[in-house]
C-alpha positions as a LaTeX table, in Angstrom:
\begin{tabular}{lrrr}
\hline
Residue & $x$ (\AA) & $y$ (\AA) & $z$ (\AA) \\
\hline
Met1 & $-0.05$ & $-0.03$ & 0.07 \\
Asn2 & 1.41 & 3.13 & $-0.75$ \\
Ile3 & 1.65 & 6.82 & 0.68 \\
Val4 & $-1.45$ & 8.10 & $-0.96$ \\
Asp5 & $-3.74$ & 4.71 & $-0.03$ \\
Arg6 & $-2.25$ & 5.24 & 3.66 \\
Leu7 & $-4.05$ & 8.35 & 4.11 \\
Lys8 & $-7.16$ & 7.53 & 2.61 \\
Ser9 & $-6.90$ & 4.72 & 5.18 \\
Ile10 & $-6.78$ & 7.35 & 7.86 \\
Gly11 & $-9.50$ & 6.78 & 10.36 \\
Pro12 & $-9.21$ & 5.86 & 14.15 \\
Gly13 & $-6.09$ & 7.18 & 14.59 \\
Ala14 & $-6.62$ & 10.73 & 13.20 \\
Met15 & $-9.52$ & 11.23 & 15.67 \\
Val16 & $-6.81$ & 10.88 & 18.41 \\
Ala17 & $-4.64$ & 13.02 & 16.81 \\
Ala18 & $-7.74$ & 15.59 & 16.56 \\
Ala19 & $-8.25$ & 15.22 & 19.83 \\
Phe20 & $-4.91$ & 15.68 & 21.75 \\
Ile21 & $-4.02$ & 18.66 & 19.07 \\
Gly22 & $-6.58$ & 21.40 & 20.53 \\
Pro23 & $-6.21$ & 24.31 & 22.19 \\
Gly24 & $-4.23$ & 23.34 & 25.05 \\
Thr25 & $-1.61$ & 21.81 & 23.03 \\
Val26 & $-1.39$ & 24.92 & 21.01 \\
Thr27 & $-0.94$ & 26.99 & 23.35 \\
Thr28 & 2.13 & 25.25 & 25.08 \\
Ala29 & 3.07 & 24.82 & 22.21 \\
Ser30 & 3.21 & 28.45 & 21.43 \\
Val31 & 4.45 & 29.67 & 24.70 \\
Thr32 & 7.34 & 26.96 & 24.36 \\
Gly33 & 8.57 & 28.25 & 21.28 \\
Ala34 & 7.90 & 31.98 & 22.49 \\
Arg35 & 10.05 & 30.90 & 25.67 \\
Phe36 & 12.27 & 28.85 & 24.64 \\
Gly37 & 12.82 & 28.92 & 20.80 \\
Tyr38 & 13.56 & 25.18 & 19.64 \\
Ala39 & 15.14 & 23.67 & 22.34 \\
Leu40 & 12.19 & 21.46 & 23.72 \\
Ile41 & 11.09 & 19.92 & 19.87 \\
Trp42 & 12.54 & 16.87 & 21.39 \\
Thr43 & 9.47 & 16.70 & 23.72 \\
Ile44 & 7.32 & 16.11 & 21.24 \\
Ala45 & 9.15 & 13.65 & 19.28 \\
Phe46 & 9.13 & 11.45 & 22.82 \\
Ser47 & 5.53 & 12.52 & 22.92 \\
Ile48 & 5.01 & 10.98 & 19.55 \\
Ile49 & 6.87 & 8.06 & 20.47 \\
Ala50 & 5.28 & 7.14 & 24.07 \\
Thr51 & 1.45 & 7.98 & 22.24 \\
Ile52 & 2.01 & 5.69 & 19.57 \\
Val53 & 3.04 & 3.16 & 21.93 \\
Leu54 & 0.11 & 3.26 & 24.37 \\
Gln55 & $-2.47$ & 4.05 & 21.37 \\
Glu56 & $-1.48$ & 0.68 & 19.78 \\
Met57 & $-1.85$ & $-1.13$ & 22.69 \\
Ser58 & $-5.63$ & 0.00 & 23.18 \\
Ala59 & $-6.33$ & $-0.50$ & 19.50 \\
Arg60 & $-5.17$ & $-3.86$ & 19.64 \\
Leu61 & $-7.04$ & $-4.41$ & 22.43 \\
Gly62 & $-10.42$ & $-3.15$ & 21.10 \\
Leu63 & $-10.07$ & $-5.51$ & 17.87 \\
Val64 & $-8.62$ & $-8.47$ & 19.22 \\
Ser65 & $-11.16$ & $-8.64$ & 22.49 \\
Gly66 & $-14.29$ & $-6.52$ & 21.38 \\
Asp67 & $-14.53$ & $-4.52$ & 24.24 \\
Gly68 & $-13.56$ & $-1.11$ & 24.96 \\
Leu69 & $-10.93$ & $-0.49$ & 27.54 \\
Gly70 & $-13.75$ & 0.68 & 29.99 \\
Glu71 & $-15.20$ & $-2.67$ & 29.85 \\
Ala72 & $-11.83$ & $-4.58$ & 30.07 \\
Leu73 & $-11.01$ & $-2.08$ & 32.81 \\
Arg74 & $-14.61$ & $-2.99$ & 34.60 \\
Gly75 & $-14.30$ & $-6.67$ & 34.21 \\
Gln76 & $-10.98$ & $-7.21$ & 35.79 \\
Phe77 & $-11.90$ & $-7.25$ & 38.87 \\
Asp78 & $-14.12$ & $-9.91$ & 41.04 \\
Asn79 & $-13.73$ & $-8.04$ & 44.32 \\
Pro80 & $-17.36$ & $-5.49$ & 44.08 \\
Thr81 & $-15.45$ & $-2.70$ & 45.95 \\
Met82 & $-12.31$ & $-2.46$ & 43.61 \\
Ser83 & $-14.86$ & $-3.03$ & 41.24 \\
Met84 & $-16.44$ & 0.11 & 42.02 \\
Leu85 & $-13.67$ & 1.97 & 42.92 \\
Ser86 & $-12.15$ & 1.32 & 38.94 \\
Ile87 & $-15.77$ & 3.03 & 37.85 \\
Val88 & $-15.60$ & 6.00 & 40.14 \\
Leu89 & $-12.69$ & 6.62 & 38.83 \\
Val90 & $-13.12$ & 6.53 & 35.12 \\
Val91 & $-16.35$ & 8.17 & 35.57 \\
Ser92 & $-14.42$ & 10.95 & 37.77 \\
Ala93 & $-11.48$ & 11.42 & 35.42 \\
Ile94 & $-13.16$ & 10.65 & 31.68 \\
Gly95 & $-16.33$ & 11.57 & 32.23 \\
Ile96 & $-16.30$ & 14.91 & 34.21 \\
Gly97 & $-12.61$ & 15.75 & 33.03 \\
Thr98 & $-13.72$ & 16.15 & 29.81 \\
Ala99 & $-16.71$ & 18.09 & 30.82 \\
Ala100 & $-14.23$ & 20.26 & 32.64 \\
Tyr101 & $-12.09$ & 20.83 & 29.93 \\
Glu102 & $-15.11$ & 21.08 & 26.94 \\
Thr103 & $-15.19$ & 24.70 & 27.68 \\
Gly104 & $-11.56$ & 25.66 & 26.88 \\
Asn105 & $-12.12$ & 23.09 & 23.83 \\
Ile106 & $-14.83$ & 25.20 & 22.76 \\
Leu107 & $-13.81$ & 28.59 & 23.46 \\
Gly108 & $-9.90$ & 28.10 & 21.72 \\
Gly109 & $-11.89$ & 27.15 & 18.52 \\
Ala110 & $-14.30$ & 30.43 & 19.50 \\
Ala111 & $-11.35$ & 32.70 & 19.93 \\
Gly112 & $-9.67$ & 31.13 & 16.02 \\
Leu113 & $-13.38$ & 32.26 & 14.68 \\
Glu114 & $-13.29$ & 35.81 & 16.28 \\
Gly115 & $-10.24$ & 36.48 & 15.39 \\
Leu116 & $-11.18$ & 35.70 & 11.98 \\
Thr117 & $-14.89$ & 37.56 & 11.74 \\
Gly118 & $-13.95$ & 40.23 & 14.58 \\
Val119 & $-17.50$ & 38.36 & 16.29 \\
Ser120 & $-17.46$ & 37.59 & 19.86 \\
Ala121 & $-15.98$ & 34.16 & 21.16 \\
Asn122 & $-19.07$ & 33.88 & 23.41 \\
Ile123 & $-21.46$ & 34.42 & 20.80 \\
Trp124 & $-18.90$ & 31.77 & 18.33 \\
Gly125 & $-18.81$ & 29.40 & 21.43 \\
Pro126 & $-22.35$ & 27.90 & 21.46 \\
Val127 & $-22.72$ & 27.75 & 17.62 \\
Met128 & $-19.57$ & 26.00 & 17.23 \\
Gly129 & $-20.64$ & 23.56 & 20.62 \\
Leu130 & $-24.29$ & 23.22 & 18.87 \\
Phe131 & $-22.34$ & 22.00 & 15.28 \\
Ala132 & $-20.21$ & 19.72 & 17.06 \\
Gly133 & $-23.70$ & 17.92 & 18.61 \\
Ser134 & $-24.65$ & 17.82 & 15.49 \\
Leu135 & $-22.47$ & 15.61 & 14.19 \\
Leu136 & $-22.41$ & 13.49 & 17.13 \\
Trp137 & $-26.07$ & 13.01 & 17.25 \\
Thr138 & $-26.21$ & 11.69 & 13.34 \\
Gly139 & $-24.82$ & 8.78 & 15.17 \\
Lys140 & $-22.82$ & 7.45 & 12.06 \\
Tyr141 & $-19.33$ & 7.06 & 12.48 \\
Lys142 & $-17.82$ & 7.72 & 8.96 \\
Leu143 & $-19.53$ & 10.64 & 8.87 \\
Ile144 & $-17.92$ & 11.74 & 11.91 \\
Glu145 & $-14.70$ & 10.41 & 11.24 \\
Lys146 & $-14.61$ & 11.71 & 7.87 \\
Ala147 & $-15.52$ & 14.85 & 9.60 \\
Leu148 & $-12.24$ & 14.96 & 11.82 \\
Val149 & $-10.24$ & 14.11 & 9.13 \\
Gly150 & $-10.84$ & 16.89 & 7.62 \\
Leu151 & $-10.69$ & 19.02 & 9.92 \\
Val152 & $-7.12$ & 17.85 & 10.72 \\
Ser153 & $-5.94$ & 18.32 & 7.29 \\
Ile154 & $-7.24$ & 21.83 & 7.48 \\
Met155 & $-5.31$ & 22.28 & 10.48 \\
Ala156 & $-2.20$ & 20.20 & 8.77 \\
Val157 & $-2.23$ & 22.87 & 6.08 \\
Ser158 & $-2.67$ & 26.09 & 7.98 \\
Phe159 & 0.08 & 25.59 & 10.77 \\
Phe160 & 2.60 & 23.81 & 8.49 \\
Ile161 & 1.85 & 26.94 & 5.62 \\
Asp162 & 2.89 & 29.21 & 8.63 \\
Ala163 & 5.69 & 27.77 & 9.73 \\
Ile164 & 7.15 & 27.93 & 6.39 \\
Ile165 & 6.03 & 31.44 & 5.84 \\
Ile166 & 7.95 & 32.83 & 8.86 \\
Gly167 & 10.97 & 31.08 & 8.43 \\
Pro168 & 12.59 & 28.84 & 10.64 \\
Asp169 & 16.47 & 28.85 & 11.14 \\
Leu170 & 16.61 & 24.84 & 10.34 \\
Gly171 & 20.17 & 24.20 & 12.06 \\
Ala172 & 18.18 & 25.50 & 15.26 \\
Leu173 & 15.15 & 23.35 & 14.54 \\
Ala174 & 17.39 & 20.32 & 14.23 \\
Gly175 & 19.37 & 21.16 & 17.11 \\
Gly176 & 15.93 & 20.78 & 19.38 \\
Phe177 & 15.76 & 17.06 & 18.89 \\
Val178 & 18.93 & 16.87 & 21.35 \\
Pro179 & 17.06 & 16.58 & 24.48 \\
Ser180 & 18.24 & 19.30 & 27.33 \\
Val181 & 16.26 & 21.30 & 30.00 \\
Pro182 & 16.97 & 24.64 & 30.20 \\
Asn183 & 16.11 & 26.52 & 33.16 \\
Gly184 & 12.18 & 27.41 & 34.09 \\
Ser185 & 11.23 & 25.00 & 31.25 \\
Glu186 & 9.91 & 21.91 & 33.34 \\
Phe187 & 6.72 & 22.96 & 33.70 \\
Leu188 & 6.55 & 23.19 & 30.28 \\
Ile189 & 7.91 & 19.97 & 29.53 \\
Thr190 & 4.86 & 18.22 & 31.72 \\
Gly191 & 2.87 & 20.35 & 29.60 \\
Leu192 & 4.02 & 19.44 & 26.46 \\
Ile193 & 3.99 & 15.39 & 27.44 \\
Gly194 & 0.58 & 15.63 & 28.85 \\
Thr195 & $-1.06$ & 17.45 & 26.19 \\
Thr196 & $-0.38$ & 14.64 & 23.76 \\
Val197 & $-0.64$ & 11.69 & 25.79 \\
Val198 & $-4.02$ & 12.00 & 26.76 \\
Gly199 & $-5.78$ & 9.03 & 29.28 \\
Tyr200 & $-9.18$ & 9.57 & 27.23 \\
Asn201 & $-8.21$ & 8.78 & 23.72 \\
Leu202 & $-6.94$ & 5.52 & 24.88 \\
Phe203 & $-10.77$ & 4.72 & 26.08 \\
Leu204 & $-11.64$ & 6.72 & 22.52 \\
His205 & $-9.31$ & 4.56 & 20.08 \\
Ala206 & $-10.18$ & 0.91 & 21.54 \\
Gly207 & $-13.64$ & 1.93 & 20.93 \\
Ser208 & $-13.46$ & 3.68 & 17.68 \\
Val209 & $-11.01$ & 0.73 & 15.82 \\
Gln210 & $-14.79$ & $-1.66$ & 16.52 \\
Glu211 & $-16.48$ & 1.04 & 14.40 \\
Arg212 & $-13.53$ & 1.05 & 11.50 \\
Trp213 & $-12.47$ & $-2.38$ & 11.21 \\
Ser214 & $-13.48$ & $-6.17$ & 12.01 \\
Gly215 & $-11.00$ & $-7.92$ & 13.83 \\
Pro216 & $-7.65$ & $-9.13$ & 14.46 \\
Ser217 & $-6.91$ & $-9.49$ & 11.05 \\
Glu218 & $-6.97$ & $-5.60$ & 9.86 \\
Leu219 & $-4.53$ & $-5.32$ & 12.88 \\
Asn220 & $-1.67$ & $-4.10$ & 10.06 \\
Glu221 & $-3.90$ & $-1.30$ & 9.07 \\
Ser222 & $-4.80$ & $-0.36$ & 12.34 \\
Arg223 & $-1.05$ & 0.48 & 13.20 \\
Ala224 & $-0.18$ & 1.99 & 9.99 \\
Asp225 & $-3.34$ & 4.39 & 10.42 \\
Thr226 & $-2.48$ & 4.91 & 14.30 \\
Ile227 & 1.55 & 5.70 & 13.60 \\
Leu228 & 0.93 & 7.82 & 10.49 \\
Ser229 & $-2.14$ & 9.71 & 12.06 \\
Ile230 & 0.03 & 10.23 & 15.38 \\
Val231 & 3.26 & 11.35 & 13.58 \\
Ile232 & 0.99 & 14.07 & 11.34 \\
Gly233 & $-0.49$ & 15.15 & 14.76 \\
Gly234 & 2.79 & 15.21 & 16.42 \\
Leu235 & 4.31 & 17.18 & 13.29 \\
Ile236 & 1.16 & 19.49 & 13.26 \\
Thr237 & 2.38 & 20.22 & 17.37 \\
Ile238 & 6.18 & 20.80 & 16.50 \\
Ala239 & 4.87 & 23.32 & 13.14 \\
Ile240 & 2.96 & 25.62 & 16.08 \\
Leu241 & 6.34 & 25.78 & 18.23 \\
Val242 & 8.12 & 26.69 & 15.00 \\
Thr243 & 5.82 & 29.09 & 14.30 \\
Ala244 & 6.39 & 30.98 & 17.33 \\
Ala245 & 10.00 & 30.10 & 18.17 \\
Ala246 & 10.56 & 31.83 & 14.56 \\
Ala247 & 8.68 & 34.80 & 15.18 \\
Phe248 & 9.28 & 35.91 & 18.58 \\
Pro249 & 12.76 & 36.38 & 20.55 \\
Val250 & 14.08 & 33.76 & 22.94 \\
Gly251 & 12.32 & 34.68 & 26.70 \\
Thr252 & 8.99 & 36.04 & 24.88 \\
Asn253 & 6.08 & 35.52 & 27.06 \\
Ile254 & 2.84 & 34.72 & 25.23 \\
Glu255 & $-0.21$ & 35.27 & 27.87 \\
Asn256 & $-3.13$ & 34.43 & 25.61 \\
Val257 & $-2.94$ & 32.33 & 22.72 \\
Ser258 & $-5.75$ & 33.60 & 20.87 \\
Thr259 & $-3.80$ & 36.87 & 20.46 \\
Met260 & $-0.86$ & 35.47 & 18.81 \\
Ala261 & $-2.68$ & 35.88 & 15.26 \\
Glu262 & $-2.59$ & 39.42 & 15.85 \\
Gln263 & 1.02 & 39.35 & 16.90 \\
Ile264 & 2.55 & 37.69 & 13.98 \\
Glu265 & 0.70 & 39.46 & 11.47 \\
Pro266 & 3.52 & 42.58 & 11.55 \\
Leu267 & 5.97 & 40.29 & 11.19 \\
Val268 & 4.75 & 37.81 & 8.42 \\
Gly269 & 1.27 & 39.94 & 7.42 \\
Thr270 & $-2.18$ & 38.58 & 7.04 \\
His271 & $-2.12$ & 35.32 & 5.36 \\
Ala272 & $-0.59$ & 33.86 & 8.50 \\
Lys273 & $-2.48$ & 35.52 & 10.93 \\
Val274 & $-5.76$ & 34.18 & 8.57 \\
Leu275 & $-4.13$ & 30.65 & 8.41 \\
Phe276 & $-3.38$ & 30.55 & 12.58 \\
Gly277 & $-6.73$ & 31.57 & 13.09 \\
Ile278 & $-8.12$ & 28.99 & 10.85 \\
Gly279 & $-6.17$ & 26.04 & 12.59 \\
Leu280 & $-6.74$ & 27.24 & 16.10 \\
Phe281 & $-10.53$ & 26.70 & 14.88 \\
Ala282 & $-9.92$ & 23.05 & 13.50 \\
Ala283 & $-7.90$ & 22.30 & 16.71 \\
Gly284 & $-10.73$ & 23.47 & 18.81 \\
Phe285 & $-13.65$ & 22.16 & 17.05 \\
Thr286 & $-11.99$ & 18.66 & 17.18 \\
Ser287 & $-11.40$ & 18.72 & 20.35 \\
Ala288 & $-14.81$ & 19.90 & 21.39 \\
Thr289 & $-16.34$ & 16.97 & 19.63 \\
Thr290 & $-13.68$ & 14.11 & 20.37 \\
Ala291 & $-13.87$ & 14.56 & 24.15 \\
Pro292 & $-17.34$ & 14.35 & 24.79 \\
Leu293 & $-17.05$ & 10.98 & 21.90 \\
Ala294 & $-14.27$ & 9.75 & 24.54 \\
Gly295 & $-16.54$ & 10.62 & 27.82 \\
Ala296 & $-18.98$ & 8.61 & 26.48 \\
Tyr297 & $-16.99$ & 5.60 & 25.52 \\
Ala298 & $-14.95$ & 5.68 & 29.04 \\
Thr299 & $-18.56$ & 6.20 & 30.76 \\
Ala300 & $-20.70$ & 3.74 & 28.72 \\
Gly301 & $-17.57$ & 1.00 & 29.20 \\
Ala302 & $-17.37$ & 1.62 & 32.85 \\
Leu303 & $-21.14$ & 1.80 & 33.11 \\
Gly304 & $-21.55$ & $-1.62$ & 31.44 \\
Trp305 & $-23.75$ & 0.28 & 29.03 \\
Glu306 & $-23.95$ & $-0.39$ & 25.32 \\
Thr307 & $-21.63$ & 1.77 & 23.35 \\
Asp308 & $-23.21$ & 2.30 & 20.36 \\
Leu309 & $-23.36$ & 5.70 & 19.32 \\
Ser310 & $-26.92$ & 6.13 & 18.59 \\
Ser311 & $-28.02$ & 4.52 & 21.80 \\
Thr312 & $-29.79$ & 6.99 & 24.28 \\
Lys313 & $-27.37$ & 6.46 & 27.37 \\
Phe314 & $-24.36$ & 7.34 & 24.74 \\
Arg315 & $-25.76$ & 10.03 & 23.64 \\
Ala316 & $-26.64$ & 10.92 & 27.40 \\
Val317 & $-22.77$ & 11.25 & 28.12 \\
Trp318 & $-21.72$ & 13.11 & 25.54 \\
Gly319 & $-24.52$ & 15.66 & 25.51 \\
Ser320 & $-23.91$ & 16.30 & 28.99 \\
Ile321 & $-19.95$ & 16.57 & 28.69 \\
Leu322 & $-21.22$ & 19.04 & 25.10 \\
Leu323 & $-24.05$ & 21.01 & 27.68 \\
Val324 & $-21.71$ & 22.03 & 29.98 \\
Gly325 & $-19.14$ & 23.49 & 27.47 \\
Ile326 & $-21.51$ & 25.27 & 25.40 \\
Val327 & $-23.28$ & 26.85 & 28.72 \\
Phe328 & $-19.74$ & 28.18 & 30.05 \\
Ser329 & $-18.53$ & 29.34 & 26.59 \\
Gly330 & $-21.65$ & 31.27 & 26.34 \\
Leu331 & $-21.27$ & 33.15 & 30.02 \\
Gly332 & $-17.32$ & 33.01 & 29.09 \\
Tyr333 & $-16.37$ & 31.31 & 32.17 \\
Ser334 & $-13.52$ & 28.62 & 32.50 \\
Pro335 & $-14.61$ & 26.24 & 35.06 \\
Val336 & $-10.84$ & 26.53 & 37.44 \\
Glu337 & $-12.42$ & 24.61 & 40.09 \\
Ala338 & $-13.35$ & 21.57 & 37.95 \\
Ile339 & $-10.80$ & 21.87 & 35.86 \\
Leu340 & $-8.35$ & 21.61 & 39.02 \\
Phe341 & $-10.67$ & 18.34 & 40.18 \\
Ala342 & $-9.74$ & 16.94 & 36.75 \\
Gln343 & $-6.15$ & 16.92 & 36.86 \\
Val344 & $-6.18$ & 15.62 & 39.97 \\
Ala345 & $-8.41$ & 13.03 & 38.57 \\
Asn346 & $-6.92$ & 12.69 & 35.69 \\
Gly347 & $-3.17$ & 12.29 & 36.99 \\
Val348 & $-4.27$ & 9.78 & 38.96 \\
Leu349 & $-6.08$ & 7.49 & 36.20 \\
Leu350 & $-3.72$ & 8.07 & 33.39 \\
Pro351 & $-0.82$ & 5.81 & 35.53 \\
Ile352 & $-3.30$ & 3.39 & 36.52 \\
Val353 & $-4.45$ & 3.07 & 32.82 \\
Ala354 & $-0.94$ & 2.65 & 31.48 \\
Ile355 & $-0.17$ & 0.43 & 34.24 \\
Phe356 & $-3.36$ & $-1.69$ & 33.77 \\
Leu357 & $-3.15$ & $-1.47$ & 29.90 \\
Ile358 & 0.36 & $-3.12$ & 29.92 \\
Tyr359 & $-1.04$ & $-5.60$ & 32.24 \\
Ile360 & $-3.91$ & $-6.66$ & 30.26 \\
Met361 & $-1.42$ & $-6.83$ & 26.68 \\
Asn362 & $-0.07$ & $-10.02$ & 28.89 \\
Asp363 & $-3.28$ & $-11.60$ & 29.44 \\
Arg364 & $-3.57$ & $-14.96$ & 27.08 \\
Asp365 & $-6.70$ & $-15.37$ & 28.27 \\
Ile366 & $-8.21$ & $-12.05$ & 26.38 \\
Leu367 & $-5.54$ & $-11.50$ & 23.28 \\
Gly368 & $-4.34$ & $-15.22$ & 22.40 \\
Asn369 & $-1.30$ & $-15.06$ & 20.42 \\
Tyr370 & $-1.84$ & $-10.98$ & 20.20 \\
Val371 & 0.15 & $-10.58$ & 23.67 \\
Asn372 & 2.71 & $-8.12$ & 23.95 \\
Ser373 & 5.91 & $-8.90$ & 22.92 \\
Thr374 & 9.04 & $-8.69$ & 24.94 \\
Thr375 & 9.60 & $-5.49$ & 23.09 \\
Gln376 & 6.66 & $-4.24$ & 23.22 \\
Asn377 & 6.86 & $-4.63$ & 26.84 \\
Ile378 & 10.23 & $-2.73$ & 27.91 \\
Val379 & 8.80 & 0.39 & 25.66 \\
Gly380 & 6.09 & 0.29 & 27.17 \\
Gly381 & 7.38 & 0.05 & 30.67 \\
Ile382 & 9.84 & 2.92 & 30.07 \\
Val383 & 6.77 & 4.74 & 28.40 \\
Thr384 & 4.42 & 4.13 & 31.60 \\
Ile385 & 7.47 & 5.26 & 34.12 \\
Ile386 & 7.17 & 8.45 & 32.28 \\
Val387 & 3.58 & 8.82 & 32.45 \\
Val388 & 3.71 & 8.09 & 36.48 \\
Trp389 & 6.28 & 10.95 & 36.77 \\
Leu390 & 4.03 & 13.12 & 34.74 \\
Gly391 & 1.06 & 12.11 & 36.92 \\
Leu392 & 3.22 & 12.60 & 40.01 \\
Arg393 & 4.15 & 16.19 & 38.96 \\
Thr394 & 0.30 & 16.99 & 38.19 \\
Leu395 & $-0.46$ & 16.23 & 41.14 \\
Tyr396 & 1.99 & 18.37 & 42.63 \\
Thr397 & 1.17 & 21.12 & 40.80 \\
Val398 & $-2.22$ & 21.15 & 41.50 \\
Ala399 & $-1.42$ & 20.78 & 45.16 \\
Gly400 & 0.94 & 23.54 & 44.94 \\
Ser401 & $-2.00$ & 25.80 & 42.99 \\
Leu402 & $-4.22$ & 24.76 & 46.15 \\
Gly403 & $-1.97$ & 25.76 & 48.31 \\
Val404 & $-1.65$ & 22.42 & 49.96 \\
Leu405 & 2.53 & 22.13 & 49.56 \\
\hline
\end{tabular}
């Protein structure tokens, strides 16, 4: 299969990329590029590898077992107390977490439209949320997938052209792939990894591959989709960082990413401003669509509900998540307390899910001959250690912001 055929077959992997390239990623990559230039590109490269490793396992679990990650997690515990704890953790971290972040997803995309049209983001936000809800309400996986693949393509073109127009220093860019930790960069390193290695994407991927493919015979196609889509997603993140690194002197602080388009306009012209606005809109809309979908897959799976896109309970979950985002975006309010709670819950959940994923990927009763190889376990173990560190770092950061530490 040539590269053109590979691109045409992109599907669930692109939904994962669509989910992790949201306004948070645009913000973090832009701030990093402006403050530290090209020095932290290596962090994105690592994040791409880590995401591919975990998402491949999640997709393989879904295709071989026919279960989502929520169902698999729920079914592993015979002890009712442990089973209930796992359900509460998943629902809290993924269900409530995606609802908390949904406001930022919608407002981020709306900020892109505000920059293009001059109409307030508080008006565009609810409109964009309703469009995302209409797409999900169709219950047609192929339509949702095609829409998100199209928006990822728009993002790629917008941010890649911006990076080319602005003219990066290719030597410095290449040097950014050599690991280094500049003073004061630890928080942004954590942020770049955290916005790429996303816990709810593991639930989204295990469920969505079953909508696209029929079983383990199509694992090779699934792997190709996963690798290609996530690499493209990572390159988009690099392009955003490069744009900021080339546009601003090292040490510049970007306080509001929605104004970045205006900030780069005097340097590279109106076209770059328009492209950045389009890319920011696409990033917000794709995340505003995939976050409720991931929340529904995780919550429905953990509670033992049907994960059919047209089922009432499934729609009720994603509808609730989306409604929170629409209401708060219309009010222009970011639910800080809910986001802090989500960060804590995800800081606990992501390491647990990563460890559980490694464990279940070695269960021959579930996966037969499709269990992890020794190499996959070693690489997965290294990634999991980093994820555990990330979770602890998140909890430490949140505790500090609350004055606990």
